Amino acid sequence: MRAKAHRRIVRFASRTRPHWRCWFVAVLLFAGATILVPRWWCGREGERWFEGDPHTVAALARHVAATVKHGISSDAFTSDSALFRGEWAFGTYQMAALGLLQTCREHPELRDELRPGVENAIAGLLSPAVRAFDAQSWNEDALDSLDGPHGHAAYLGYLNLVLTLDRATFADSRHTALNDRISAALARRFQAAPHQIIETYPDEAYPVDNASGLASLLLHQRLTGADHSAAISGTRECFRTRWRDPRTGLLLQAIDHRSGQPTDRGRASGTALAAYFLAMADPDVARPYFQSLRTHLAGSILGFGYVDEYAAGERGGGDIDSGPLIFGMSPSGTGFTIATSRAFGDRSLYVSLARTAYLMGAPVTRGDERFFITGGPLGNAIMLAMFTAQPVRP
């Protein structure tokens, strides 16, 4: 009886061993597919974006151009703050203009198709309705008070960067006179600022907003031969030294314009956006910021890249600059770092961050347009600008 029982056990084991082996292999294949397939699927277009594939770029550019043609209202954004809604409408037009201009520069064959979108975006930036968020904060219009002393750093700096890039892209730009007037006003304000920083709003000063103004003046100087060097040398040096966090090298988020002392730490959202602006005009100043982002804040989970808002050992919450933090990961910092990854040729980081953008954005194709469902007007404009950031010339 014992012998028969033993033989039955042996026969059962011999029959079940292949069965369990198959299950083991199936589990391994499932785990591998779960890890590798999403990584491959979400990263395949990131490679094409990095290479500047015309078909890939044109699909999103067409959607953004169509969006600004129809117009952006601050009512399209969900916030109880009229200021934030106004900033987001302004930001949509600004990022759309930068993304479309970058696309025109890299793909001359698309210039005729996309230039009307550029003009629509600039018209939106100049419209009284979009200027209102800044005008209400200062009790004066930024363009009507160019001879005055007040900062208007965000509106004038961001607008002037678009106008200067438009001038660099199209020799027959219709905005050269306004570009010259704003450049002169910004240069005068930089030179008069006691601590080299211009206010964004009354008693609020942010280096990232000054980065756009500084970049616009450096580009304007290169294009026109106007000499802004004396006016901007102090601010340029602050970006090199004083406004960098001593431990991480990240850009300080906010500065007291009266004392020149920092009022916030180095953070991803401000650092990444400023590095994108500065890379257009002064790569030597921008590169250390990108390196700090990559060293202290960038990470990856199963090939999906992210950028934390705060460096290790620091705590803080999300805000209007960073967006809602997910275990410390910054939506703004992650998105903006895509731009400098391309600018400085870091394919691996670029593609890993693009995977995350695709995973969270849920891109779809309709006709000859491709866009992110969860992005909305602002998100799609930002993604176009970030994905098409121009590589720094050697």
PDB file of C-alpha atoms in Angstrom, residues 179-373:
ATOM      1  CA  ASN A 179       9.765  95.176 -29.033  1.00  0.00           C
ATOM      2  CA  ASP A 180      12.199  98.107 -29.031  1.00  0.00           C
ATOM      3  CA  ARG A 181      10.022 100.160 -26.667  1.00  0.00           C
ATOM      4  CA  ILE A 182       9.554  97.336 -24.157  1.00  0.00           C
ATOM      5  CA  SER A 183      13.242  96.442 -24.314  1.00  0.00           C
ATOM      6  CA  ALA A 184      14.205 100.019 -23.505  1.00  0.00           C
ATOM      7  CA  ALA A 185      11.734 100.091 -20.597  1.00  0.00           C
ATOM      8  CA  LEU A 186      12.980  96.798 -19.166  1.00  0.00           C
ATOM      9  CA  ALA A 187      16.628  97.820 -19.487  1.00  0.00           C
ATOM     10  CA  ARG A 188      15.940 101.071 -17.659  1.00  0.00           C
ATOM     11  CA  ARG A 189      14.121  99.234 -14.862  1.00  0.00           C
ATOM     12  CA  PHE A 190      16.862  96.633 -14.447  1.00  0.00           C
ATOM     13  CA  GLN A 191      19.436  99.386 -14.169  1.00  0.00           C
ATOM     14  CA  ALA A 192      17.359 101.304 -11.607  1.00  0.00           C
ATOM     15  CA  ALA A 193      16.536  98.284  -9.421  1.00  0.00           C
ATOM     16  CA  PRO A 194      18.563  98.570  -6.180  1.00  0.00           C
ATOM     17  CA  HIS A 195      18.980  94.790  -5.909  1.00  0.00           C
ATOM     18  CA  GLN A 196      18.869  93.983  -9.633  1.00  0.00           C
ATOM     19  CA  ILE A 197      15.365  92.503  -9.428  1.00  0.00           C
ATOM     20  CA  ILE A 198      12.180  93.978 -10.918  1.00  0.00           C
ATOM     21  CA  GLU A 199       8.849  93.523  -9.193  1.00  0.00           C
ATOM     22  CA  THR A 200       6.216  91.282 -10.726  1.00  0.00           C
ATOM     23  CA  TYR A 201       3.443  92.812  -8.638  1.00  0.00           C
ATOM     24  CA  PRO A 202       3.714  95.505  -5.961  1.00  0.00           C
ATOM     25  CA  ASP A 203       6.079  94.187  -3.248  1.00  0.00           C
ATOM     26  CA  GLU A 204       6.443  90.808  -5.021  1.00  0.00           C
ATOM     27  CA  ALA A 205       9.627  89.903  -6.889  1.00  0.00           C
ATOM     28  CA  TYR A 206      10.439  86.551  -8.472  1.00  0.00           C
ATOM     29  CA  PRO A 207      13.696  85.654 -10.228  1.00  0.00           C
ATOM     30  CA  VAL A 208      11.915  83.395 -12.730  1.00  0.00           C
ATOM     31  CA  ASP A 209       9.937  86.359 -14.087  1.00  0.00           C
ATOM     32  CA  ASN A 210      13.133  88.394 -14.303  1.00  0.00           C
ATOM     33  CA  ALA A 211      14.700  85.522 -16.258  1.00  0.00           C
ATOM     34  CA  SER A 212      12.242  86.074 -19.109  1.00  0.00           C
ATOM     35  CA  GLY A 213      13.037  89.790 -19.209  1.00  0.00           C
ATOM     36  CA  LEU A 214      16.780  89.192 -19.063  1.00  0.00           C
ATOM     37  CA  ALA A 215      16.599  86.608 -21.852  1.00  0.00           C
ATOM     38  CA  SER A 216      14.553  88.966 -23.998  1.00  0.00           C
ATOM     39  CA  LEU A 217      17.145  91.732 -23.620  1.00  0.00           C
ATOM     40  CA  LEU A 218      20.063  89.434 -24.390  1.00  0.00           C
ATOM     41  CA  LEU A 219      18.315  88.275 -27.563  1.00  0.00           C
ATOM     42  CA  HIS A 220      17.290  91.825 -28.458  1.00  0.00           C
ATOM     43  CA  GLN A 221      20.873  92.987 -28.014  1.00  0.00           C
ATOM     44  CA  ARG A 222      22.140  90.203 -30.271  1.00  0.00           C
ATOM     45  CA  LEU A 223      19.554  90.923 -32.960  1.00  0.00           C
ATOM     46  CA  THR A 224      19.632  94.706 -33.068  1.00  0.00           C
ATOM     47  CA  GLY A 225      23.052  95.713 -31.764  1.00  0.00           C
ATOM     48  CA  ALA A 226      21.476  97.747 -28.942  1.00  0.00           C
ATOM     49  CA  ASP A 227      23.770  97.748 -25.926  1.00  0.00           C
ATOM     50  CA  HIS A 228      21.955  96.638 -22.754  1.00  0.00           C
ATOM     51  CA  SER A 229      25.079  95.249 -21.080  1.00  0.00           C
ATOM     52  CA  ALA A 230      25.407  97.950 -18.406  1.00  0.00           C
ATOM     53  CA  ALA A 231      21.730  97.677 -17.488  1.00  0.00           C
ATOM     54  CA  ILE A 232      21.616  93.893 -17.149  1.00  0.00           C
ATOM     55  CA  SER A 233      25.090  92.979 -15.912  1.00  0.00           C
ATOM     56  CA  GLY A 234      24.050  93.072 -12.254  1.00  0.00           C
ATOM     57  CA  THR A 235      20.984  90.898 -12.800  1.00  0.00           C
ATOM     58  CA  ARG A 236      22.985  88.460 -14.912  1.00  0.00           C
ATOM     59  CA  GLU A 237      25.523  88.115 -12.108  1.00  0.00           C
ATOM     60  CA  CYS A 238      22.721  87.503  -9.597  1.00  0.00           C
ATOM     61  CA  PHE A 239      21.562  84.563 -11.683  1.00  0.00           C
ATOM     62  CA  ARG A 240      25.118  83.242 -11.687  1.00  0.00           C
ATOM     63  CA  THR A 241      25.696  83.579  -7.949  1.00  0.00           C
ATOM     64  CA  ARG A 242      23.431  85.355  -5.458  1.00  0.00           C
ATOM     65  CA  TRP A 243      20.117  83.847  -6.509  1.00  0.00           C
ATOM     66  CA  ARG A 244      21.346  80.248  -6.395  1.00  0.00           C
ATOM     67  CA  ASP A 245      20.628  78.127  -3.336  1.00  0.00           C
ATOM     68  CA  PRO A 246      24.026  77.569  -1.678  1.00  0.00           C
ATOM     69  CA  ARG A 247      23.391  73.859  -1.060  1.00  0.00           C
ATOM     70  CA  THR A 248      21.664  72.733  -4.250  1.00  0.00           C
ATOM     71  CA  GLY A 249      22.341  75.457  -6.797  1.00  0.00           C
ATOM     72  CA  LEU A 250      18.617  75.758  -7.507  1.00  0.00           C
ATOM     73  CA  LEU A 251      17.142  79.158  -8.300  1.00  0.00           C
ATOM     74  CA  LEU A 252      15.675  80.931  -5.283  1.00  0.00           C
ATOM     75  CA  GLN A 253      11.930  81.189  -5.777  1.00  0.00           C
ATOM     76  CA  ALA A 254      11.344  84.688  -4.391  1.00  0.00           C
ATOM     77  CA  ILE A 255      13.388  87.738  -3.361  1.00  0.00           C
ATOM     78  CA  ASP A 256      12.530  90.732  -1.172  1.00  0.00           C
ATOM     79  CA  HIS A 257      13.022  93.588  -3.624  1.00  0.00           C
ATOM     80  CA  ARG A 258      13.757  96.054  -0.803  1.00  0.00           C
ATOM     81  CA  SER A 259      16.503  94.076   0.951  1.00  0.00           C
ATOM     82  CA  GLY A 260      17.581  91.735  -1.800  1.00  0.00           C
ATOM     83  CA  GLN A 261      17.245  88.776   0.593  1.00  0.00           C
ATOM     84  CA  PRO A 262      15.534  85.504  -0.349  1.00  0.00           C
ATOM     85  CA  THR A 263      12.026  84.865   0.919  1.00  0.00           C
ATOM     86  CA  ASP A 264      11.730  81.318  -0.449  1.00  0.00           C
ATOM     87  CA  ARG A 265      14.014  78.386  -1.149  1.00  0.00           C
ATOM     88  CA  GLY A 266      15.318  76.975  -4.364  1.00  0.00           C
ATOM     89  CA  ARG A 267      12.524  75.016  -6.050  1.00  0.00           C
ATOM     90  CA  ALA A 268      11.961  73.032  -9.222  1.00  0.00           C
ATOM     91  CA  SER A 269       9.118  75.063 -10.711  1.00  0.00           C
ATOM     92  CA  GLY A 270      11.008  78.357 -10.790  1.00  0.00           C
ATOM     93  CA  THR A 271      14.383  76.829 -11.591  1.00  0.00           C
ATOM     94  CA  ALA A 272      13.176  74.787 -14.545  1.00  0.00           C
ATOM     95  CA  LEU A 273      11.177  77.582 -16.164  1.00  0.00           C
ATOM     96  CA  ALA A 274      13.970  80.119 -15.694  1.00  0.00           C
ATOM     97  CA  ALA A 275      16.501  77.672 -17.148  1.00  0.00           C
ATOM     98  CA  TYR A 276      14.279  77.266 -20.214  1.00  0.00           C
ATOM     99  CA  PHE A 277      14.123  81.041 -20.756  1.00  0.00           C
ATOM    100  CA  LEU A 278      17.838  81.587 -20.140  1.00  0.00           C
ATOM    101  CA  ALA A 279      18.896  78.684 -22.367  1.00  0.00           C
ATOM    102  CA  MET A 280      17.532  80.639 -25.335  1.00  0.00           C
ATOM    103  CA  ALA A 281      19.926  83.518 -24.766  1.00  0.00           C
ATOM    104  CA  ASP A 282      22.629  82.595 -22.238  1.00  0.00           C
ATOM    105  CA  PRO A 283      23.288  78.833 -22.079  1.00  0.00           C
ATOM    106  CA  ASP A 284      26.270  79.290 -19.770  1.00  0.00           C
ATOM    107  CA  VAL A 285      23.981  80.735 -17.094  1.00  0.00           C
ATOM    108  CA  ALA A 286      21.193  78.221 -17.739  1.00  0.00           C
ATOM    109  CA  ARG A 287      23.287  75.033 -17.771  1.00  0.00           C
ATOM    110  CA  PRO A 288      24.158  74.972 -14.026  1.00  0.00           C
ATOM    111  CA  TYR A 289      20.452  75.234 -13.193  1.00  0.00           C
ATOM    112  CA  PHE A 290      19.678  72.258 -15.398  1.00  0.00           C
ATOM    113  CA  GLN A 291      22.499  70.312 -13.770  1.00  0.00           C
ATOM    114  CA  SER A 292      21.112  71.121 -10.316  1.00  0.00           C
ATOM    115  CA  LEU A 293      17.658  69.914 -11.367  1.00  0.00           C
ATOM    116  CA  ARG A 294      19.083  66.688 -12.711  1.00  0.00           C
ATOM    117  CA  THR A 295      21.328  66.089  -9.682  1.00  0.00           C
ATOM    118  CA  HIS A 296      19.022  67.023  -6.812  1.00  0.00           C
ATOM    119  CA  LEU A 297      15.438  66.657  -8.027  1.00  0.00           C
ATOM    120  CA  ALA A 298      15.128  64.300 -11.001  1.00  0.00           C
ATOM    121  CA  GLY A 299      14.194  60.659 -10.543  1.00  0.00           C
ATOM    122  CA  SER A 300      12.493  57.761 -12.294  1.00  0.00           C
ATOM    123  CA  ILE A 301      10.071  54.950 -11.460  1.00  0.00           C
ATOM    124  CA  LEU A 302      10.055  52.082 -13.962  1.00  0.00           C
ATOM    125  CA  GLY A 303      11.326  54.461 -16.626  1.00  0.00           C
ATOM    126  CA  PHE A 304       8.769  57.204 -15.913  1.00  0.00           C
ATOM    127  CA  GLY A 305      10.671  60.351 -15.014  1.00  0.00           C
ATOM    128  CA  TYR A 306       9.716  62.997 -12.492  1.00  0.00           C
ATOM    129  CA  VAL A 307      11.155  66.069 -10.819  1.00  0.00           C
ATOM    130  CA  ASP A 308      10.565  66.818  -7.149  1.00  0.00           C
ATOM    131  CA  GLU A 309       9.660  70.371  -6.174  1.00  0.00           C
ATOM    132  CA  TYR A 310      11.973  70.427  -3.140  1.00  0.00           C
ATOM    133  CA  ALA A 311      15.409  68.939  -2.569  1.00  0.00           C
ATOM    134  CA  ALA A 312      15.902  65.973  -0.247  1.00  0.00           C
ATOM    135  CA  GLY A 313      15.503  66.905   3.404  1.00  0.00           C
ATOM    136  CA  GLU A 314      13.237  69.863   2.652  1.00  0.00           C
ATOM    137  CA  ARG A 315       9.496  69.993   3.072  1.00  0.00           C
ATOM    138  CA  GLY A 316       6.883  72.139   1.460  1.00  0.00           C
ATOM    139  CA  GLY A 317       3.466  72.060  -0.095  1.00  0.00           C
ATOM    140  CA  GLY A 318       2.261  72.587  -3.597  1.00  0.00           C
ATOM    141  CA  ASP A 319       1.083  75.998  -4.771  1.00  0.00           C
ATOM    142  CA  ILE A 320       0.121  77.906  -7.896  1.00  0.00           C
ATOM    143  CA  ASP A 321       3.705  77.654  -9.180  1.00  0.00           C
ATOM    144  CA  SER A 322       4.298  73.938  -8.724  1.00  0.00           C
ATOM    145  CA  GLY A 323       0.789  72.547  -9.021  1.00  0.00           C
ATOM    146  CA  PRO A 324      -0.446  69.865  -6.600  1.00  0.00           C
ATOM    147  CA  LEU A 325       2.473  67.742  -5.426  1.00  0.00           C
ATOM    148  CA  ILE A 326       2.235  63.953  -5.728  1.00  0.00           C
ATOM    149  CA  PHE A 327       4.519  62.457  -3.075  1.00  0.00           C
ATOM    150  CA  GLY A 328       6.691  65.526  -3.525  1.00  0.00           C
ATOM    151  CA  MET A 329       6.756  65.311  -7.332  1.00  0.00           C
ATOM    152  CA  SER A 330       6.157  68.628  -9.086  1.00  0.00           C
ATOM    153  CA  PRO A 331       3.909  68.745 -12.183  1.00  0.00           C
ATOM    154  CA  SER A 332       5.373  72.099 -13.229  1.00  0.00           C
ATOM    155  CA  GLY A 333       8.961  71.144 -12.470  1.00  0.00           C
ATOM    156  CA  THR A 334       8.572  67.881 -14.349  1.00  0.00           C
ATOM    157  CA  GLY A 335       7.030  69.531 -17.398  1.00  0.00           C
ATOM    158  CA  PHE A 336       9.440  72.474 -17.557  1.00  0.00           C
ATOM    159  CA  THR A 337      12.505  70.248 -17.224  1.00  0.00           C
ATOM    160  CA  ILE A 338      11.566  68.575 -20.510  1.00  0.00           C
ATOM    161  CA  ALA A 339      12.639  71.798 -22.230  1.00  0.00           C
ATOM    162  CA  THR A 340      16.116  72.025 -20.767  1.00  0.00           C
ATOM    163  CA  SER A 341      16.667  68.294 -21.255  1.00  0.00           C
ATOM    164  CA  ARG A 342      16.329  68.886 -24.979  1.00  0.00           C
ATOM    165  CA  ALA A 343      18.229  72.155 -24.879  1.00  0.00           C
ATOM    166  CA  PHE A 344      21.243  70.459 -23.326  1.00  0.00           C
ATOM    167  CA  GLY A 345      20.960  67.164 -25.191  1.00  0.00           C
ATOM    168  CA  ASP A 346      19.964  64.822 -22.348  1.00  0.00           C
ATOM    169  CA  ARG A 347      17.969  62.293 -24.365  1.00  0.00           C
ATOM    170  CA  SER A 348      17.511  59.826 -21.487  1.00  0.00           C
ATOM    171  CA  LEU A 349      15.986  62.374 -19.104  1.00  0.00           C
ATOM    172  CA  TYR A 350      13.904  63.941 -21.884  1.00  0.00           C
ATOM    173  CA  VAL A 351      12.328  60.631 -22.911  1.00  0.00           C
ATOM    174  CA  SER A 352      11.681  59.535 -19.320  1.00  0.00           C
ATOM    175  CA  LEU A 353       9.871  62.812 -18.588  1.00  0.00           C
ATOM    176  CA  ALA A 354       7.987  62.569 -21.892  1.00  0.00           C
ATOM    177  CA  ARG A 355       6.747  59.126 -20.801  1.00  0.00           C
ATOM    178  CA  THR A 356       5.227  60.680 -17.710  1.00  0.00           C
ATOM    179  CA  ALA A 357       3.658  63.492 -19.728  1.00  0.00           C
ATOM    180  CA  TYR A 358       2.058  60.945 -22.039  1.00  0.00           C
ATOM    181  CA  LEU A 359       0.881  58.736 -19.177  1.00  0.00           C
ATOM    182  CA  MET A 360      -0.768  61.647 -17.351  1.00  0.00           C
ATOM    183  CA  GLY A 361      -1.864  63.613 -20.411  1.00  0.00           C
ATOM    184  CA  ALA A 362      -3.659  60.850 -22.347  1.00  0.00           C
ATOM    185  CA  PRO A 363      -2.898  62.040 -25.895  1.00  0.00           C
ATOM    186  CA  VAL A 364      -5.428  61.469 -28.667  1.00  0.00           C
ATOM    187  CA  THR A 365      -5.474  62.110 -32.414  1.00  0.00           C
ATOM    188  CA  ARG A 366      -8.351  63.794 -34.223  1.00  0.00           C
ATOM    189  CA  GLY A 367      -7.861  64.429 -37.894  1.00  0.00           C
ATOM    190  CA  ASP A 368      -4.440  66.011 -38.396  1.00  0.00           C
ATOM    191  CA  GLU A 369      -4.229  67.232 -34.784  1.00  0.00           C
ATOM    192  CA  ARG A 370      -2.875  65.496 -31.684  1.00  0.00           C
ATOM    193  CA  PHE A 371      -3.357  66.814 -28.171  1.00  0.00           C
ATOM    194  CA  PHE A 372      -3.528  65.862 -24.507  1.00  0.00           C
ATOM    195  CA  ILE A 373      -7.034  65.315 -23.173  1.00  0.00           C
TER     196      ILE A 373
END
